[in-house]
Coordinates of C-alpha atoms in Angstrom, one line a residue:
X20 CA 30.1 -22.8 -45.1
X21 CA 26.4 -23.3 -45.6
X22 CA 24.8 -19.9 -45.2
X23 CA 21.3 -21.1 -44.4
X24 CA 22.5 -23.6 -41.8
X25 CA 24.7 -20.9 -40.2
X26 CA 21.8 -18.5 -40.0
X27 CA 19.6 -21.1 -38.5
X28 CA 22.2 -21.6 -35.7
X29 CA 22.7 -17.9 -35.2
X30 CA 19.1 -16.9 -35.1
X31 CA 18.3 -19.7 -32.6
X32 CA 20.7 -18.1 -30.1
X33 CA 19.2 -15.9 -27.4
X34 CA 21.1 -12.6 -27.0
X35 CA 19.0 -9.8 -25.6
X36 CA 21.1 -6.7 -25.2
X37 CA 23.0 -7.1 -22.0
X38 CA 22.5 -10.8 -21.9
X39 CA 24.8 -12.0 -24.8
X40 CA 26.9 -14.5 -22.9
X41 CA 25.2 -17.8 -24.2
X42 CA 25.2 -16.7 -27.7
X43 CA 28.9 -15.5 -27.4
X44 CA 30.1 -19.0 -26.6
X45 CA 28.5 -20.5 -29.7
X46 CA 29.6 -17.7 -31.9
X47 CA 33.2 -18.1 -30.7
X48 CA 33.2 -21.6 -32.0
X49 CA 31.9 -20.5 -35.4
X50 CA 34.7 -17.8 -35.6
X51 CA 37.7 -19.8 -34.3
X52 CA 38.5 -21.6 -37.6
X53 CA 39.1 -18.2 -39.3
X54 CA 41.2 -16.5 -36.7
X55 CA 44.5 -16.8 -34.9
X56 CA 42.7 -16.0 -31.6
X57 CA 39.2 -15.5 -30.4
X58 CA 38.1 -14.0 -27.0
X59 CA 35.0 -12.8 -25.2
X60 CA 35.6 -9.5 -23.3
X61 CA 33.9 -8.4 -20.1
X62 CA 31.1 -6.7 -22.0
X63 CA 30.1 -9.7 -24.0
X64 CA 31.8 -8.8 -27.2
X65 CA 33.2 -11.7 -29.3
X66 CA 36.6 -10.6 -30.7
X67 CA 38.7 -12.3 -33.3
X68 CA 42.1 -11.5 -34.8
X69 CA 43.9 -12.7 -37.9
X70 CA 47.4 -11.5 -38.7
X71 CA 48.6 -11.1 -42.2
X72 CA 52.1 -11.8 -41.0
X73 CA 53.5 -8.5 -42.5
X74 CA 55.5 -6.1 -40.4
X75 CA 53.8 -2.8 -39.6
X76 CA 50.7 -3.9 -41.4
X77 CA 47.5 -2.0 -40.8
X78 CA 44.3 -3.4 -39.3
X79 CA 40.8 -3.4 -40.6
X80 CA 38.0 -4.2 -38.2
X81 CA 34.8 -6.0 -39.3
X82 CA 31.8 -5.4 -37.0
X83 CA 28.3 -6.8 -36.7
X84 CA 26.2 -6.6 -33.6
X85 CA 25.3 -9.8 -31.8
X86 CA 22.5 -8.6 -29.6
X87 CA 18.8 -8.5 -30.3
X88 CA 15.8 -6.7 -29.1
X89 CA 13.7 -8.3 -26.5
X90 CA 12.2 -7.9 -23.0
X91 CA 13.0 -8.3 -19.4
X92 CA 10.7 -9.5 -16.6
X93 CA 9.7 -6.6 -14.2
X94 CA 7.2 -8.4 -11.9
X95 CA 5.9 -12.0 -11.4
X96 CA 2.2 -12.1 -10.6
X97 CA -0.1 -14.8 -9.3
X98 CA -1.3 -17.6 -11.6
X99 CA 1.8 -17.4 -13.8
X100 CA 1.4 -14.0 -15.3
X101 CA 4.4 -11.6 -15.9
X102 CA 4.8 -7.9 -16.4
X103 CA 7.7 -7.0 -18.6
X104 CA 9.6 -4.1 -20.3
X105 CA 11.1 -3.8 -23.7
X106 CA 14.8 -3.9 -24.3
X107 CA 15.6 -2.0 -27.5
X108 CA 13.1 -0.6 -30.0
X109 CA 10.1 -2.7 -29.7
X110 CA 6.8 -1.7 -31.4
X111 CA 3.9 -2.6 -29.1
X112 CA 1.5 -2.9 -32.0
X113 CA 2.8 -6.3 -33.0
X114 CA 3.1 -7.9 -29.5
X115 CA -0.4 -9.0 -28.5
X116 CA -0.9 -12.8 -28.9
X117 CA 2.8 -13.3 -29.6
X118 CA 4.8 -16.2 -28.5
X119 CA 7.9 -15.7 -26.3
X120 CA 10.6 -17.7 -24.6
X121 CA 11.4 -16.7 -21.0
X122 CA 15.1 -17.3 -20.5
X123 CA 14.9 -18.8 -16.9
X124 CA 17.3 -21.4 -15.8
X125 CA 15.2 -23.7 -17.9
X126 CA 13.7 -21.8 -20.8
X127 CA 10.0 -21.4 -20.5
X128 CA 7.1 -20.9 -23.0
X129 CA 4.8 -18.0 -22.7
X130 CA 2.2 -16.0 -24.8
X131 CA 1.4 -12.3 -24.5
X132 CA -2.1 -12.0 -23.3
X133 CA -4.6 -10.6 -25.7
X134 CA -8.3 -9.7 -25.0
X135 CA -10.6 -11.1 -27.6
X136 CA -12.5 -8.4 -29.6
X137 CA -15.8 -9.4 -27.9
X138 CA -14.4 -7.9 -24.6
X139 CA -13.0 -4.8 -25.9
X140 CA -14.7 -1.5 -25.1
X141 CA -15.8 0.9 -27.9
X142 CA -12.9 2.6 -29.5
X143 CA -10.2 0.3 -28.1
X144 CA -9.9 -1.8 -31.3
X145 CA -7.8 0.9 -33.0
X146 CA -5.5 1.7 -30.1
X147 CA -2.1 0.1 -29.3
X148 CA -1.8 -1.3 -25.8
X149 CA 1.1 0.2 -24.0
X150 CA 3.7 -2.4 -23.1
X151 CA 3.5 -1.6 -19.3
X152 CA -0.2 -2.8 -19.5
X153 CA 0.5 -6.1 -21.2
X154 CA 1.0 -9.4 -19.5
X155 CA 2.8 -12.6 -20.4
X156 CA 0.8 -15.8 -19.6
X157 CA 3.0 -18.7 -18.7
X158 CA 0.3 -21.0 -17.2
X159 CA 2.6 -21.9 -14.4
X160 CA 1.3 -22.3 -10.8
X161 CA 4.9 -22.0 -9.5
X162 CA 6.1 -19.1 -11.6
X163 CA 7.3 -17.1 -8.6
X164 CA 9.8 -19.9 -7.8
X165 CA 11.0 -20.4 -11.3
X166 CA 11.1 -16.9 -12.8
X167 CA 13.0 -14.0 -11.3
X168 CA 12.7 -10.3 -11.9
X169 CA 15.3 -9.3 -14.4
X170 CA 15.0 -12.5 -16.5
X171 CA 15.4 -11.8 -20.2
X172 CA 12.7 -12.7 -22.7
X173 CA 12.9 -13.3 -26.5
X174 CA 10.4 -13.8 -29.2
X175 CA 9.5 -17.5 -29.6
X176 CA 9.4 -17.8 -33.4
X177 CA 11.9 -20.2 -35.0
X178 CA 13.8 -19.5 -38.3
X179 CA 12.2 -20.7 -41.5
X180 CA 13.1 -20.7 -45.2
X181 CA 10.7 -18.9 -47.5
X182 CA 10.2 -19.3 -51.2
X183 CA 12.5 -17.5 -53.6
X184 CA 15.6 -17.7 -51.5
X185 CA 14.2 -15.6 -48.8
X186 CA 14.7 -16.4 -45.1
X187 CA 12.6 -15.4 -42.1
X188 CA 13.4 -15.2 -38.5
X189 CA 13.7 -13.1 -35.4
X190 CA 17.0 -11.2 -34.9
X191 CA 18.2 -11.3 -38.5
X192 CA 19.1 -7.8 -37.3
X193 CA 21.9 -8.4 -37.0
X194 CA 22.7 -12.1 -37.2
X195 CA 22.5 -11.6 -41.0
X196 CA 25.5 -9.3 -40.6
X197 CA 27.3 -11.8 -38.4
X198 CA 26.8 -14.5 -41.0
X199 CA 28.0 -12.2 -43.8
X200 CA 31.3 -11.7 -42.0
X201 CA 31.7 -15.4 -41.3
X202 CA 31.0 -16.1 -45.0
X203 CA 33.5 -13.6 -46.1
X204 CA 36.2 -15.1 -43.9
X205 CA 35.3 -18.6 -45.2
X206 CA 35.7 -17.3 -48.8
X207 CA 39.2 -16.0 -48.0
X208 CA 40.1 -19.2 -46.3
X209 CA 38.8 -21.3 -49.2
X210 CA 40.9 -19.2 -51.7
X211 CA 43.9 -19.5 -49.4
X212 CA 45.0 -16.1 -50.6
X213 CA 47.6 -14.1 -48.7
X214 CA 46.4 -10.9 -46.9
X215 CA 48.2 -7.5 -46.8
X216 CA 46.5 -6.3 -43.7
X217 CA 45.4 -7.7 -40.4
X218 CA 41.8 -8.5 -39.8
X219 CA 40.0 -7.9 -36.5
X220 CA 36.5 -9.2 -36.0
X221 CA 34.0 -7.7 -33.5
X222 CA 30.6 -9.3 -32.9
X223 CA 29.5 -6.5 -30.6
X224 CA 27.2 -6.4 -27.6
X225 CA 24.4 -3.9 -26.7
X226 CA 24.0 -2.1 -30.1
X227 CA 20.3 -2.0 -29.6
X228 CA 20.5 0.0 -26.4
X229 CA 23.8 1.8 -25.9
X230 CA 26.4 1.1 -28.6
X231 CA 28.7 0.1 -25.7
X232 CA 30.1 -3.1 -27.4
X233 CA 31.2 -1.3 -30.5
X234 CA 32.8 1.5 -28.6
X235 CA 34.8 -0.5 -26.2
X236 CA 35.6 -3.2 -28.8
X237 CA 36.9 -0.7 -31.3
X238 CA 38.9 1.0 -28.5
X239 CA 40.6 -2.3 -27.6
X240 CA 41.6 -2.9 -31.2
X241 CA 42.1 0.7 -32.4
X242 CA 42.3 -0.3 -36.0
X243 CA 43.0 2.2 -38.8
X244 CA 39.9 1.1 -40.6
X245 CA 36.5 -0.5 -39.9
X246 CA 33.5 -1.8 -41.8
X247 CA 30.2 -2.0 -40.0
X248 CA 27.7 -4.6 -41.3
X249 CA 24.1 -4.2 -40.5
X250 CA 20.6 -4.3 -42.0
X251 CA 18.6 -1.6 -43.8
X252 CA 15.0 -1.4 -44.7
X253 CA 13.7 -3.6 -47.5
X254 CA 11.0 -2.5 -49.9
X255 CA 7.4 -3.6 -49.4
X256 CA 4.1 -2.7 -51.1
X257 CA 2.7 -0.9 -48.1
X258 CA 6.0 1.0 -47.3
X259 CA 7.6 4.1 -48.5
X260 CA 9.2 4.3 -51.9
X261 CA 12.3 6.2 -50.8
X262 CA 15.1 5.1 -48.5
X263 CA 14.2 1.4 -48.9
X264 CA 15.8 -1.4 -51.0
X265 CA 14.6 -4.2 -53.0
X266 CA 15.4 -7.6 -51.6
X267 CA 17.8 -9.2 -54.1
X268 CA 19.4 -5.9 -55.0
X269 CA 22.7 -6.9 -53.2
X270 CA 24.8 -4.9 -50.8
X271 CA 23.7 -1.5 -49.8
X272 CA 26.9 0.7 -49.5
X273 CA 26.4 3.6 -47.1
X274 CA 27.4 7.1 -48.4
X275 CA 27.3 10.0 -46.1
X276 CA 29.1 12.7 -44.2
X277 CA 30.3 10.4 -41.3
X278 CA 31.4 7.6 -43.5
X279 CA 34.9 7.7 -44.8
X280 CA 34.7 8.8 -48.4
X281 CA 38.0 7.1 -49.5
X282 CA 37.1 3.7 -47.9
X283 CA 33.5 4.0 -49.3
X284 CA 34.8 4.7 -52.8
X285 CA 37.1 1.8 -52.7
X286 CA 34.3 -0.5 -51.7
X287 CA 32.2 0.8 -54.6
X288 CA 35.1 0.3 -57.1
X289 CA 35.5 -3.2 -55.7
X290 CA 31.8 -4.0 -56.2
X291 CA 31.9 -2.7 -59.8
X292 CA 35.2 -4.5 -60.6
X293 CA 33.9 -7.9 -59.4
X294 CA 30.3 -7.3 -60.7
X295 CA 28.9 -7.7 -57.2
X296 CA 25.3 -6.6 -56.9
X297 CA 25.0 -3.4 -54.9
X298 CA 23.3 -0.1 -54.5
X299 CA 24.1 3.2 -52.7
X300 CA 22.4 4.2 -49.5
X301 CA 22.6 8.0 -49.0
X302 CA 22.7 8.7 -45.3
X303 CA 22.5 12.4 -44.3
X304 CA 23.6 12.1 -40.7
X305 CA 23.6 9.5 -37.9
X306 CA 23.4 6.1 -39.5
X307 CA 21.9 4.6 -36.4
X308 CA 24.5 1.8 -36.6
X309 CA 27.8 0.9 -35.1
X310 CA 29.5 2.9 -37.9
X311 CA 28.5 6.1 -36.2
X312 CA 29.9 4.8 -32.9
X313 CA 33.2 3.4 -34.0
X314 CA 34.3 6.4 -36.1
X315 CA 35.0 8.6 -33.1
X316 CA 36.8 6.1 -31.0
X317 CA 40.4 7.0 -29.9
X318 CA 42.0 9.2 -32.6
X319 CA 39.2 8.3 -35.1
X320 CA 38.6 5.4 -37.3
X321 CA 38.0 5.5 -41.0
X322 CA 34.7 3.7 -41.2
X323 CA 32.4 2.4 -43.9
X324 CA 28.9 0.8 -43.8
X325 CA 27.5 -2.2 -45.7
X326 CA 23.9 -3.2 -45.2
X327 CA 21.6 -6.0 -46.0
X328 CA 18.1 -5.2 -47.1
X329 CA 15.6 -6.5 -44.6
X330 CA 11.7 -6.5 -44.4
X331 CA 9.9 -6.1 -41.1
X332 CA 12.8 -4.9 -39.0
X333 CA 12.5 -5.2 -35.3
X334 CA 9.7 -7.9 -35.5
X335 CA 9.6 -11.6 -34.9
X336 CA 9.4 -12.2 -38.7
X337 CA 12.3 -10.3 -40.2
X338 CA 13.0 -11.3 -43.8
X339 CA 16.2 -11.2 -45.9
X340 CA 17.2 -12.5 -49.3
X341 CA 20.1 -15.0 -48.9
X342 CA 21.7 -13.6 -52.1
X343 CA 22.0 -10.2 -50.4
X344 CA 23.9 -11.7 -47.5
X345 CA 26.1 -13.4 -50.0
X346 CA 26.6 -10.2 -51.9
X347 CA 27.8 -8.4 -48.8
X348 CA 30.2 -11.3 -47.9
X349 CA 31.5 -11.4 -51.5
X350 CA 32.2 -7.7 -51.4
X351 CA 34.1 -7.9 -48.1
X352 CA 36.1 -10.8 -49.3
X353 CA 37.0 -9.2 -52.6
X354 CA 38.0 -6.0 -50.8
X355 CA 40.1 -7.7 -48.2
X356 CA 41.8 -9.9 -50.8
X357 CA 43.6 -6.9 -52.3
X358 CA 43.4 -4.2 -49.6
X359 CA 47.0 -3.2 -48.6
X360 CA 46.0 -0.7 -45.8
X361 CA 46.1 2.3 -48.1
X362 CA 42.9 4.1 -49.1
X363 CA 43.0 5.7 -52.4
X364 CA 40.2 8.3 -52.9

């Protein structure tokens, strides 16, 4: 599997929370070579299952969320202008003059209107414009017949490779996690090594708004164990020095009260045994990821969290280091290669 090519495919798929159907079809095709069965449930979750063939074997669930932040059309005005609302955690500071794709029956190009500085009133330059006052300009004279209220919208930027093995795109949160799981499964398949536990895969819907996908998907599987794969904050010169991770530092292994200590320790031991680059991410409470959601499903699921450092989260220009995606994949593959369903603290 070529990681960069897979990321390009994944990051080009539109999947605003609640509108994951189109992406789900393509992701099913990417997952099928590694699973005995792949389905899409009524909530838009992509779910795969691979049996180890052992009687009474336990199941471990690998989760990464498929959805992305975006927008939805709230009103179609005259002269091709649209009013819109955010879906998920969107920062209005970075929206003005941005390019977007309106996911009508035929995708349409638009730009978020921005007053030039010459027309701003005194004091307005330093204030963020609320999203409900912004407009998307499509330039269409027939916008009302082509765009409906409720139509989803995504950032228009396309994936691009940067220098030094970095990769830039919208929705790397969490397509990078999806790619890491696919790469881990590819590693296991290439090694043709036998498994001692069943593997369930969940590419979950609606993480950015409700956590619905992880909750219903995990309930459908009811595994003994789960590993959530997501992104965490990458270090930048203008950012904080604490709670962030250098790009290129490998997998960030979550450590905290809601994460299963035995499973977490076993992942740490695996990383050390196989010399996989990693660091520890101390999390005092709610992780803000599907790990928090899945652990309380049914009778409780022993859950761990692996994260990929990412710069500029929830923007059109998120950046990851490809080697960090590979480190997370390598750690999962090494862990699954020997995991027999028993956690040893």
